[in-house]
Amino acid sequence: LDPALEPVLGQQKIKDGSGYVIKLGDKSVTYTETFKFFMTTTLPNPHYSPETSVKVTLLNFAITPSGLEDQMLGIVVAKERPDLEEEKNNLVVQNAKNNKILKDIE
């Protein structure tokens, strides 16, 4: 990413009278709390440095029909049968523990 974006990504606001400004290069730009910054990429699987990853929220909009179906089913089950959703979550945790044990044994 361009280093000029650093003040925006880090929200490096400077108090200026009753408001805030952000320095972009040699200019000071007025900052408002409702400002949102979105970036998109055409890269299928972009990789960012850890320093960048902690400053932003990454969303992957590449979904498959079956993945969307699973998400929708999970939402419906959570609303209609919270007991089943809790049981599923417990099974997922137990499965992860068992996989860790199996890996440790190998």
PDB file of N, CA and C in Angstrom:
ATOM      1  N   LEU A   1       0.826  -1.188   0.000  1.00  0.00           N
ATOM      2  CA  LEU A   1       0.000   0.000   0.000  1.00  0.00           C
ATOM      3  C   LEU A   1       0.868   1.248   0.000  1.00  0.00           C
ATOM      4  N   ASP A   2       0.343   2.286  -0.547  1.00  0.00           N
ATOM      5  CA  ASP A   2       1.053   3.554  -0.639  1.00  0.00           C
ATOM      6  C   ASP A   2       1.282   4.138   0.757  1.00  0.00           C
ATOM      7  N   PRO A   3       2.512   4.504   1.094  1.00  0.00           N
ATOM      8  CA  PRO A   3       2.794   5.083   2.410  1.00  0.00           C
ATOM      9  C   PRO A   3       1.985   6.356   2.697  1.00  0.00           C
ATOM     10  N   ALA A   4       1.497   7.016   1.662  1.00  0.00           N
ATOM     11  CA  ALA A   4       0.697   8.222   1.872  1.00  0.00           C
ATOM     12  C   ALA A   4      -0.624   7.910   2.573  1.00  0.00           C
ATOM     13  N   LEU A   5      -1.055   6.632   2.547  1.00  0.00           N
ATOM     14  CA  LEU A   5      -2.295   6.238   3.206  1.00  0.00           C
ATOM     15  C   LEU A   5      -2.120   6.004   4.705  1.00  0.00           C
ATOM     16  N   GLU A   6      -0.896   5.964   5.176  1.00  0.00           N
ATOM     17  CA  GLU A   6      -0.604   5.657   6.579  1.00  0.00           C
ATOM     18  C   GLU A   6      -1.384   6.532   7.569  1.00  0.00           C
ATOM     19  N   PRO A   7      -1.438   7.861   7.388  1.00  0.00           N
ATOM     20  CA  PRO A   7      -2.201   8.678   8.338  1.00  0.00           C
ATOM     21  C   PRO A   7      -3.692   8.320   8.368  1.00  0.00           C
ATOM     22  N   VAL A   8      -4.239   7.914   7.232  1.00  0.00           N
ATOM     23  CA  VAL A   8      -5.654   7.541   7.178  1.00  0.00           C
ATOM     24  C   VAL A   8      -5.871   6.188   7.852  1.00  0.00           C
ATOM     25  N   LEU A   9      -5.038   5.200   7.507  1.00  0.00           N
ATOM     26  CA  LEU A   9      -5.180   3.865   8.087  1.00  0.00           C
ATOM     27  C   LEU A   9      -4.946   3.873   9.591  1.00  0.00           C
ATOM     28  N   GLY A  10      -4.010   4.683  10.035  1.00  0.00           N
ATOM     29  CA  GLY A  10      -3.706   4.768  11.463  1.00  0.00           C
ATOM     30  C   GLY A  10      -4.554   5.779  12.206  1.00  0.00           C
ATOM     31  N   GLN A  11      -5.455   6.429  11.506  1.00  0.00           N
ATOM     32  CA  GLN A  11      -6.312   7.470  12.082  1.00  0.00           C
ATOM     33  C   GLN A  11      -5.485   8.454  12.905  1.00  0.00           C
ATOM     34  N   GLN A  12      -4.445   8.974  12.285  1.00  0.00           N
ATOM     35  CA  GLN A  12      -3.535   9.904  12.957  1.00  0.00           C
ATOM     36  C   GLN A  12      -4.135  11.307  12.917  1.00  0.00           C
ATOM     37  N   LYS A  13      -5.137  11.505  13.774  1.00  0.00           N
ATOM     38  CA  LYS A  13      -5.854  12.776  13.826  1.00  0.00           C
ATOM     39  C   LYS A  13      -5.085  13.774  14.680  1.00  0.00           C
ATOM     40  N   ILE A  14      -5.192  15.033  14.292  1.00  0.00           N
ATOM     41  CA  ILE A  14      -4.566  16.124  15.042  1.00  0.00           C
ATOM     42  C   ILE A  14      -5.667  17.096  15.408  1.00  0.00           C
ATOM     43  N   LYS A  15      -5.741  17.444  16.699  1.00  0.00           N
ATOM     44  CA  LYS A  15      -6.753  18.390  17.167  1.00  0.00           C
ATOM     45  C   LYS A  15      -6.473  19.757  16.559  1.00  0.00           C
ATOM     46  N   ASP A  16      -7.513  20.332  15.958  1.00  0.00           N
ATOM     47  CA  ASP A  16      -7.370  21.641  15.319  1.00  0.00           C
ATOM     48  C   ASP A  16      -8.611  22.460  15.660  1.00  0.00           C
ATOM     49  N   GLY A  17      -8.500  23.272  16.685  1.00  0.00           N
ATOM     50  CA  GLY A  17      -9.655  24.066  17.118  1.00  0.00           C
ATOM     51  C   GLY A  17     -10.718  23.152  17.693  1.00  0.00           C
ATOM     52  N   SER A  18     -11.908  23.174  17.097  1.00  0.00           N
ATOM     53  CA  SER A  18     -13.003  22.347  17.604  1.00  0.00           C
ATOM     54  C   SER A  18     -13.102  21.015  16.865  1.00  0.00           C
ATOM     55  N   GLY A  19     -12.260  20.793  15.863  1.00  0.00           N
ATOM     56  CA  GLY A  19     -12.324  19.557  15.092  1.00  0.00           C
ATOM     57  C   GLY A  19     -10.974  18.886  14.974  1.00  0.00           C
ATOM     58  N   TYR A  20     -10.893  17.989  14.010  1.00  0.00           N
ATOM     59  CA  TYR A  20      -9.661  17.243  13.770  1.00  0.00           C
ATOM     60  C   TYR A  20      -9.248  17.394  12.314  1.00  0.00           C
ATOM     61  N   VAL A  21      -7.966  17.266  12.079  1.00  0.00           N
ATOM     62  CA  VAL A  21      -7.418  17.231  10.730  1.00  0.00           C
ATOM     63  C   VAL A  21      -6.455  16.051  10.632  1.00  0.00           C
ATOM     64  N   ILE A  22      -6.236  15.593   9.404  1.00  0.00           N
ATOM     65  CA  ILE A  22      -5.249  14.547   9.128  1.00  0.00           C
ATOM     66  C   ILE A  22      -4.283  15.128   8.113  1.00  0.00           C
ATOM     67  N   LYS A  23      -2.993  14.943   8.359  1.00  0.00           N
ATOM     68  CA  LYS A  23      -1.974  15.419   7.409  1.00  0.00           C
ATOM     69  C   LYS A  23      -1.801  14.385   6.310  1.00  0.00           C
ATOM     70  N   LEU A  24      -2.044  14.814   5.081  1.00  0.00           N
ATOM     71  CA  LEU A  24      -1.803  13.991   3.910  1.00  0.00           C
ATOM     72  C   LEU A  24      -0.757  14.707   3.077  1.00  0.00           C
ATOM     73  N   GLY A  25       0.455  14.206   3.161  1.00  0.00           N
ATOM     74  CA  GLY A  25       1.566  14.887   2.498  1.00  0.00           C
ATOM     75  C   GLY A  25       1.819  16.210   3.200  1.00  0.00           C
ATOM     76  N   ASP A  26       1.740  17.299   2.457  1.00  0.00           N
ATOM     77  CA  ASP A  26       1.962  18.612   3.070  1.00  0.00           C
ATOM     78  C   ASP A  26       0.648  19.347   3.312  1.00  0.00           C
ATOM     79  N   LYS A  27      -0.488  18.672   3.097  1.00  0.00           N
ATOM     80  CA  LYS A  27      -1.795  19.293   3.296  1.00  0.00           C
ATOM     81  C   LYS A  27      -2.470  18.758   4.550  1.00  0.00           C
ATOM     82  N   SER A  28      -3.265  19.600   5.189  1.00  0.00           N
ATOM     83  CA  SER A  28      -4.099  19.185   6.308  1.00  0.00           C
ATOM     84  C   SER A  28      -5.537  19.098   5.819  1.00  0.00           C
ATOM     85  N   VAL A  29      -6.144  17.923   6.002  1.00  0.00           N
ATOM     86  CA  VAL A  29      -7.500  17.680   5.528  1.00  0.00           C
ATOM     87  C   VAL A  29      -8.405  17.509   6.736  1.00  0.00           C
ATOM     88  N   THR A  30      -9.560  18.181   6.712  1.00  0.00           N
ATOM     89  CA  THR A  30     -10.520  18.076   7.810  1.00  0.00           C
ATOM     90  C   THR A  30     -10.993  16.635   7.943  1.00  0.00           C
ATOM     91  N   TYR A  31     -11.060  16.157   9.180  1.00  0.00           N
ATOM     92  CA  TYR A  31     -11.480  14.784   9.466  1.00  0.00           C
ATOM     93  C   TYR A  31     -12.808  14.812  10.206  1.00  0.00           C
ATOM     94  N   THR A  32     -13.743  13.944   9.801  1.00  0.00           N
ATOM     95  CA  THR A  32     -14.999  13.789  10.530  1.00  0.00           C
ATOM     96  C   THR A  32     -15.118  12.339  10.975  1.00  0.00           C
ATOM     97  N   GLU A  33     -15.797  12.126  12.084  1.00  0.00           N
ATOM     98  CA  GLU A  33     -15.937  10.775  12.649  1.00  0.00           C
ATOM     99  C   GLU A  33     -16.748   9.849  11.741  1.00  0.00           C
ATOM    100  N   THR A  34     -17.535  10.408  10.844  1.00  0.00           N
ATOM    101  CA  THR A  34     -18.355   9.572   9.966  1.00  0.00           C
ATOM    102  C   THR A  34     -17.603   9.125   8.717  1.00  0.00           C
ATOM    103  N   PHE A  35     -16.334   9.535   8.586  1.00  0.00           N
ATOM    104  CA  PHE A  35     -15.529   9.161   7.425  1.00  0.00           C
ATOM    105  C   PHE A  35     -15.277   7.667   7.417  1.00  0.00           C
ATOM    106  N   LYS A  36     -15.484   7.043   6.259  1.00  0.00           N
ATOM    107  CA  LYS A  36     -15.189   5.621   6.078  1.00  0.00           C
ATOM    108  C   LYS A  36     -14.339   5.486   4.827  1.00  0.00           C
ATOM    109  N   PHE A  37     -13.344   4.612   4.884  1.00  0.00           N
ATOM    110  CA  PHE A  37     -12.412   4.413   3.778  1.00  0.00           C
ATOM    111  C   PHE A  37     -12.512   2.967   3.312  1.00  0.00           C
ATOM    112  N   PHE A  38     -12.864   2.765   2.049  1.00  0.00           N
ATOM    113  CA  PHE A  38     -12.990   1.432   1.486  1.00  0.00           C
ATOM    114  C   PHE A  38     -11.997   1.286   0.344  1.00  0.00           C
ATOM    115  N   MET A  39     -11.361   0.123   0.284  1.00  0.00           N
ATOM    116  CA  MET A  39     -10.458  -0.194  -0.821  1.00  0.00           C
ATOM    117  C   MET A  39     -10.893  -1.535  -1.397  1.00  0.00           C
ATOM    118  N   THR A  40     -10.736  -1.684  -2.688  1.00  0.00           N
ATOM    119  CA  THR A  40     -11.037  -2.961  -3.329  1.00  0.00           C
ATOM    120  C   THR A  40      -9.833  -3.396  -4.144  1.00  0.00           C
ATOM    121  N   THR A  41      -9.805  -4.661  -4.463  1.00  0.00           N
ATOM    122  CA  THR A  41      -8.734  -5.192  -5.288  1.00  0.00           C
ATOM    123  C   THR A  41      -9.304  -6.240  -6.230  1.00  0.00           C
ATOM    124  N   THR A  42      -8.657  -6.402  -7.359  1.00  0.00           N
ATOM    125  CA  THR A  42      -9.046  -7.454  -8.293  1.00  0.00           C
ATOM    126  C   THR A  42      -8.203  -8.704  -8.084  1.00  0.00           C
ATOM    127  N   LEU A  43      -7.272  -8.640  -7.147  1.00  0.00           N
ATOM    128  CA  LEU A  43      -6.431  -9.806  -6.865  1.00  0.00           C
ATOM    129  C   LEU A  43      -7.294 -10.897  -6.242  1.00  0.00           C
ATOM    130  N   PRO A  44      -7.146 -12.146  -6.684  1.00  0.00           N
ATOM    131  CA  PRO A  44      -7.987 -13.210  -6.138  1.00  0.00           C
ATOM    132  C   PRO A  44      -7.666 -13.552  -4.690  1.00  0.00           C
ATOM    133  N   ASN A  45      -6.428 -13.410  -4.283  1.00  0.00           N
ATOM    134  CA  ASN A  45      -6.044 -13.753  -2.915  1.00  0.00           C
ATOM    135  C   ASN A  45      -4.949 -12.790  -2.460  1.00  0.00           C
ATOM    136  N   PRO A  46      -5.304 -11.553  -2.132  1.00  0.00           N
ATOM    137  CA  PRO A  46      -4.280 -10.567  -1.779  1.00  0.00           C
ATOM    138  C   PRO A  46      -3.648 -10.863  -0.425  1.00  0.00           C
ATOM    139  N   HIS A  47      -2.376 -10.540  -0.312  1.00  0.00           N
ATOM    140  CA  HIS A  47      -1.656 -10.706   0.950  1.00  0.00           C
ATOM    141  C   HIS A  47      -1.146  -9.338   1.389  1.00  0.00           C
ATOM    142  N   TYR A  48      -1.383  -9.021   2.659  1.00  0.00           N
ATOM    143  CA  TYR A  48      -0.927  -7.759   3.213  1.00  0.00           C
ATOM    144  C   TYR A  48       0.000  -8.048   4.382  1.00  0.00           C
ATOM    145  N   SER A  49       0.862  -7.098   4.664  1.00  0.00           N
ATOM    146  CA  SER A  49       1.798  -7.275   5.778  1.00  0.00           C
ATOM    147  C   SER A  49       1.017  -7.315   7.090  1.00  0.00           C
ATOM    148  N   PRO A  50       1.589  -7.917   8.124  1.00  0.00           N
ATOM    149  CA  PRO A  50       0.915  -7.931   9.429  1.00  0.00           C
ATOM    150  C   PRO A  50       0.631  -6.518   9.947  1.00  0.00           C
ATOM    151  N   GLU A  51       1.529  -5.578   9.659  1.00  0.00           N
ATOM    152  CA  GLU A  51       1.337  -4.200  10.112  1.00  0.00           C
ATOM    153  C   GLU A  51       0.079  -3.603   9.490  1.00  0.00           C
ATOM    154  N   THR A  52      -0.163  -3.912   8.225  1.00  0.00           N
ATOM    155  CA  THR A  52      -1.361  -3.411   7.546  1.00  0.00           C
ATOM    156  C   THR A  52      -2.602  -4.154   8.028  1.00  0.00           C
ATOM    157  N   SER A  53      -2.491  -5.447   8.222  1.00  0.00           N
ATOM    158  CA  SER A  53      -3.635  -6.265   8.605  1.00  0.00           C
ATOM    159  C   SER A  53      -4.238  -5.849   9.947  1.00  0.00           C
ATOM    160  N   VAL A  54      -3.425  -5.361  10.868  1.00  0.00           N
ATOM    161  CA  VAL A  54      -3.963  -4.962  12.171  1.00  0.00           C
ATOM    162  C   VAL A  54      -4.650  -3.606  12.117  1.00  0.00           C
ATOM    163  N   LYS A  55      -4.445  -2.856  11.056  1.00  0.00           N
ATOM    164  CA  LYS A  55      -5.042  -1.523  10.939  1.00  0.00           C
ATOM    165  C   LYS A  55      -6.346  -1.518  10.165  1.00  0.00           C
ATOM    166  N   VAL A  56      -6.647  -2.600   9.462  1.00  0.00           N
ATOM    167  CA  VAL A  56      -7.813  -2.625   8.583  1.00  0.00           C
ATOM    168  C   VAL A  56      -8.650  -3.865   8.856  1.00  0.00           C
ATOM    169  N   THR A  57      -9.849  -3.870   8.325  1.00  0.00           N
ATOM    170  CA  THR A  57     -10.707  -5.041   8.347  1.00  0.00           C
ATOM    171  C   THR A  57     -10.769  -5.583   6.924  1.00  0.00           C
ATOM    172  N   LEU A  58     -10.362  -6.825   6.757  1.00  0.00           N
ATOM    173  CA  LEU A  58     -10.360  -7.443   5.434  1.00  0.00           C
ATOM    174  C   LEU A  58     -11.616  -8.289   5.267  1.00  0.00           C
ATOM    175  N   LEU A  59     -12.287  -8.114   4.147  1.00  0.00           N
ATOM    176  CA  LEU A  59     -13.473  -8.907   3.828  1.00  0.00           C
ATOM    177  C   LEU A  59     -13.227  -9.642   2.522  1.00  0.00           C
ATOM    178  N   ASN A  60     -13.572 -10.907   2.504  1.00  0.00           N
ATOM    179  CA  ASN A  60     -13.454 -11.705   1.294  1.00  0.00           C
ATOM    180  C   ASN A  60     -14.868 -11.938   0.763  1.00  0.00           C
ATOM    181  N   PHE A  61     -15.181 -11.306  -0.361  1.00  0.00           N
ATOM    182  CA  PHE A  61     -16.512 -11.421  -0.932  1.00  0.00           C
ATOM    183  C   PHE A  61     -16.623 -12.551  -1.945  1.00  0.00           C
ATOM    184  N   ALA A  62     -15.583 -13.344  -2.055  1.00  0.00           N
ATOM    185  CA  ALA A  62     -15.615 -14.479  -2.975  1.00  0.00           C
ATOM    186  C   ALA A  62     -16.322 -15.634  -2.274  1.00  0.00           C
ATOM    187  N   ILE A  63     -17.610 -15.794  -2.546  1.00  0.00           N
ATOM    188  CA  ILE A  63     -18.372 -16.853  -1.898  1.00  0.00           C
ATOM    189  C   ILE A  63     -18.862 -17.841  -2.941  1.00  0.00           C
ATOM    190  N   THR A  64     -19.130 -19.023  -2.478  1.00  0.00           N
ATOM    191  CA  THR A  64     -19.687 -20.054  -3.347  1.00  0.00           C
ATOM    192  C   THR A  64     -21.143 -20.258  -2.954  1.00  0.00           C
ATOM    193  N   PRO A  65     -21.946 -20.780  -3.844  1.00  0.00           N
ATOM    194  CA  PRO A  65     -23.344 -21.038  -3.486  1.00  0.00           C
ATOM    195  C   PRO A  65     -23.481 -21.961  -2.272  1.00  0.00           C
ATOM    196  N   SER A  66     -22.643 -22.989  -2.189  1.00  0.00           N
ATOM    197  CA  SER A  66     -22.750 -23.902  -1.051  1.00  0.00           C
ATOM    198  C   SER A  66     -22.318 -23.218   0.247  1.00  0.00           C
ATOM    199  N   GLY A  67     -21.307 -22.344   0.164  1.00  0.00           N
ATOM    200  CA  GLY A  67     -20.889 -21.605   1.358  1.00  0.00           C
ATOM    201  C   GLY A  67     -21.968 -20.662   1.829  1.00  0.00           C
ATOM    202  N   LEU A  68     -22.642 -19.995   0.900  1.00  0.00           N
ATOM    203  CA  LEU A  68     -23.747 -19.107   1.246  1.00  0.00           C
ATOM    204  C   LEU A  68     -24.898 -19.896   1.847  1.00  0.00           C
ATOM    205  N   GLU A  69     -25.167 -21.065   1.284  1.00  0.00           N
ATOM    206  CA  GLU A  69     -26.234 -21.923   1.809  1.00  0.00           C
ATOM    207  C   GLU A  69     -25.928 -22.339   3.253  1.00  0.00           C
ATOM    208  N   ASP A  70     -24.677 -22.705   3.523  1.00  0.00           N
ATOM    209  CA  ASP A  70     -24.285 -23.092   4.880  1.00  0.00           C
ATOM    210  C   ASP A  70     -24.463 -21.927   5.851  1.00  0.00           C
ATOM    211  N   GLN A  71     -24.080 -20.718   5.426  1.00  0.00           N
ATOM    212  CA  GLN A  71     -24.228 -19.549   6.293  1.00  0.00           C
ATOM    213  C   GLN A  71     -25.700 -19.269   6.586  1.00  0.00           C
ATOM    214  N   MET A  72     -26.533 -19.337   5.547  1.00  0.00           N
ATOM    215  CA  MET A  72     -27.958 -19.076   5.734  1.00  0.00           C
ATOM    216  C   MET A  72     -28.595 -20.129   6.624  1.00  0.00           C
ATOM    217  N   LEU A  73     -28.226 -21.381   6.444  1.00  0.00           N
ATOM    218  CA  LEU A  73     -28.748 -22.458   7.277  1.00  0.00           C
ATOM    219  C   LEU A  73     -28.338 -22.245   8.732  1.00  0.00           C
ATOM    220  N   GLY A  74     -27.089 -21.822   8.941  1.00  0.00           N
ATOM    221  CA  GLY A  74     -26.631 -21.548  10.305  1.00  0.00           C
ATOM    222  C   GLY A  74     -27.430 -20.438  10.970  1.00  0.00           C
ATOM    223  N   ILE A  75     -27.772 -19.401  10.214  1.00  0.00           N
ATOM    224  CA  ILE A  75     -28.559 -18.294  10.768  1.00  0.00           C
ATOM    225  C   ILE A  75     -29.965 -18.766  11.136  1.00  0.00           C
ATOM    226  N   VAL A  76     -30.584 -19.551  10.248  1.00  0.00           N
ATOM    227  CA  VAL A  76     -31.940 -20.049  10.510  1.00  0.00           C
ATOM    228  C   VAL A  76     -31.945 -20.961  11.733  1.00  0.00           C
ATOM    229  N   VAL A  77     -30.991 -21.881  11.803  1.00  0.00           N
ATOM    230  CA  VAL A  77     -30.920 -22.798  12.947  1.00  0.00           C
ATOM    231  C   VAL A  77     -30.692 -22.023  14.239  1.00  0.00           C
ATOM    232  N   ALA A  78     -29.827 -21.006  14.207  1.00  0.00           N
ATOM    233  CA  ALA A  78     -29.558 -20.211  15.412  1.00  0.00           C
ATOM    234  C   ALA A  78     -30.822 -19.506  15.890  1.00  0.00           C
ATOM    235  N   LYS A  79     -31.666 -19.056  14.969  1.00  0.00           N
ATOM    236  CA  LYS A  79     -32.910 -18.361  15.335  1.00  0.00           C
ATOM    237  C   LYS A  79     -33.983 -19.334  15.801  1.00  0.00           C
ATOM    238  N   GLU A  80     -34.153 -20.432  15.049  1.00  0.00           N
ATOM    239  CA  GLU A  80     -35.265 -21.344  15.311  1.00  0.00           C
ATOM    240  C   GLU A  80     -34.957 -22.382  16.392  1.00  0.00           C
ATOM    241  N   ARG A  81     -33.717 -22.864  16.426  1.00  0.00           N
ATOM    242  CA  ARG A  81     -33.333 -23.900  17.387  1.00  0.00           C
ATOM    243  C   ARG A  81     -31.991 -23.571  18.012  1.00  0.00           C
ATOM    244  N   PRO A  82     -31.951 -22.602  18.941  1.00  0.00           N
ATOM    245  CA  PRO A  82     -30.674 -22.218  19.554  1.00  0.00           C
ATOM    246  C   PRO A  82     -29.988 -23.381  20.273  1.00  0.00           C
ATOM    247  N   ASP A  83     -30.783 -24.362  20.744  1.00  0.00           N
ATOM    248  CA  ASP A  83     -30.188 -25.519  21.403  1.00  0.00           C
ATOM    249  C   ASP A  83     -29.337 -26.330  20.434  1.00  0.00           C
ATOM    250  N   LEU A  84     -29.824 -26.484  19.186  1.00  0.00           N
ATOM    251  CA  LEU A  84     -29.042 -27.210  18.181  1.00  0.00           C
ATOM    252  C   LEU A  84     -27.793 -26.435  17.787  1.00  0.00           C
ATOM    253  N   GLU A  85     -27.930 -25.110  17.710  1.00  0.00           N
ATOM    254  CA  GLU A  85     -26.772 -24.277  17.371  1.00  0.00           C
ATOM    255  C   GLU A  85     -25.696 -24.399  18.442  1.00  0.00           C
ATOM    256  N   GLU A  86     -26.114 -24.401  19.701  1.00  0.00           N
ATOM    257  CA  GLU A  86     -25.145 -24.540  20.798  1.00  0.00           C
ATOM    258  C   GLU A  86     -24.480 -25.917  20.757  1.00  0.00           C
ATOM    259  N   GLU A  87     -25.275 -26.949  20.477  1.00  0.00           N
ATOM    260  CA  GLU A  87     -24.715 -28.300  20.373  1.00  0.00           C
ATOM    261  C   GLU A  87     -23.710 -28.378  19.223  1.00  0.00           C
ATOM    262  N   LYS A  88     -24.038 -27.743  18.092  1.00  0.00           N
ATOM    263  CA  LYS A  88     -23.120 -27.731  16.949  1.00  0.00           C
ATOM    264  C   LYS A  88     -21.810 -27.040  17.321  1.00  0.00           C
ATOM    265  N   ASN A  89     -21.917 -25.904  18.010  1.00  0.00           N
ATOM    266  CA  ASN A  89     -20.707 -25.189  18.432  1.00  0.00           C
ATOM    267  C   ASN A  89     -19.866 -26.038  19.372  1.00  0.00           C
ATOM    268  N   ASN A  90     -20.502 -26.749  20.288  1.00  0.00           N
ATOM    269  CA  ASN A  90     -19.766 -27.638  21.192  1.00  0.00           C
ATOM    270  C   ASN A  90     -19.075 -28.761  20.417  1.00  0.00           C
ATOM    271  N   LEU A  91     -19.757 -29.296  19.402  1.00  0.00           N
ATOM    272  CA  LEU A  91     -19.157 -30.360  18.589  1.00  0.00           C
ATOM    273  C   LEU A  91     -17.969 -29.838  17.783  1.00  0.00           C
ATOM    274  N   VAL A  92     -18.069 -28.616  17.297  1.00  0.00           N
ATOM    275  CA  VAL A  92     -16.953 -28.026  16.550  1.00  0.00           C
ATOM    276  C   VAL A  92     -15.733 -27.877  17.458  1.00  0.00           C
ATOM    277  N   VAL A  93     -15.964 -27.384  18.681  1.00  0.00           N
ATOM    278  CA  VAL A  93     -14.867 -27.227  19.641  1.00  0.00           C
ATOM    279  C   VAL A  93     -14.270 -28.588  19.991  1.00  0.00           C
ATOM    280  N   GLN A  94     -15.131 -29.576  20.242  1.00  0.00           N
ATOM    281  CA  GLN A  94     -14.657 -30.921  20.576  1.00  0.00           C
ATOM    282  C   GLN A  94     -13.870 -31.517  19.418  1.00  0.00           C
ATOM    283  N   ASN A  95     -14.338 -31.301  18.202  1.00  0.00           N
ATOM    284  CA  ASN A  95     -13.641 -31.811  17.018  1.00  0.00           C
ATOM    285  C   ASN A  95     -12.252 -31.189  16.904  1.00  0.00           C
ATOM    286  N   ALA A  96     -12.151 -29.885  17.157  1.00  0.00           N
ATOM    287  CA  ALA A  96     -10.849 -29.213  17.100  1.00  0.00           C
ATOM    288  C   ALA A  96      -9.904 -29.783  18.162  1.00  0.00           C
ATOM    289  N   LYS A  97     -10.421 -30.018  19.361  1.00  0.00           N
ATOM    290  CA  LYS A  97      -9.597 -30.603  20.430  1.00  0.00           C
ATOM    291  C   LYS A  97      -9.123 -31.996  20.040  1.00  0.00           C
ATOM    292  N   ASN A  98     -10.032 -32.795  19.475  1.00  0.00           N
ATOM    293  CA  ASN A  98      -9.667 -34.154  19.070  1.00  0.00           C
ATOM    294  C   ASN A  98      -8.617 -34.138  17.956  1.00  0.00           C
ATOM    295  N   ASN A  99      -8.759 -33.219  17.013  1.00  0.00           N
ATOM    296  CA  ASN A  99      -7.760 -33.112  15.945  1.00  0.00           C
ATOM    297  C   ASN A  99      -6.401 -32.722  16.500  1.00  0.00           C
ATOM    298  N   LYS A 100      -6.375 -31.840  17.507  1.00  0.00           N
ATOM    299  CA  LYS A 100      -5.114 -31.449  18.133  1.00  0.00           C
ATOM    300  C   LYS A 100      -4.482 -32.645  18.855  1.00  0.00           C
ATOM    301  N   ILE A 101      -5.295 -33.396  19.565  1.00  0.00           N
ATOM    302  CA  ILE A 101      -4.798 -34.598  20.260  1.00  0.00           C
ATOM    303  C   ILE A 101      -4.232 -35.594  19.247  1.00  0.00           C
ATOM    304  N   LEU A 102      -4.962 -35.817  18.161  1.00  0.00           N
ATOM    305  CA  LEU A 102      -4.518 -36.736  17.130  1.00  0.00           C
ATOM    306  C   LEU A 102      -3.181 -36.282  16.523  1.00  0.00           C
ATOM    307  N   LYS A 103      -3.054 -34.992  16.294  1.00  0.00           N
ATOM    308  CA  LYS A 103      -1.817 -34.472  15.734  1.00  0.00           C
ATOM    309  C   LYS A 103      -0.658 -34.647  16.730  1.00  0.00           C
ATOM    310  N   ASP A 104      -0.950 -34.432  18.017  1.00  0.00           N
ATOM    311  CA  ASP A 104       0.086 -34.601  19.043  1.00  0.00           C
ATOM    312  C   ASP A 104       0.526 -36.062  19.145  1.00  0.00           C
ATOM    313  N   ILE A 105      -0.389 -36.980  18.970  1.00  0.00           N
ATOM    314  CA  ILE A 105      -0.077 -38.416  19.056  1.00  0.00           C
ATOM    315  C   ILE A 105       0.806 -38.835  17.886  1.00  0.00           C
ATOM    316  N   GLU A 106       0.510 -38.269  16.708  1.00  0.00           N
ATOM    317  CA  GLU A 106       1.302 -38.632  15.528  1.00  0.00           C
ATOM    318  C   GLU A 106       2.679 -38.083  15.675  1.00  0.00           C
TER     319      GLU A 106
END
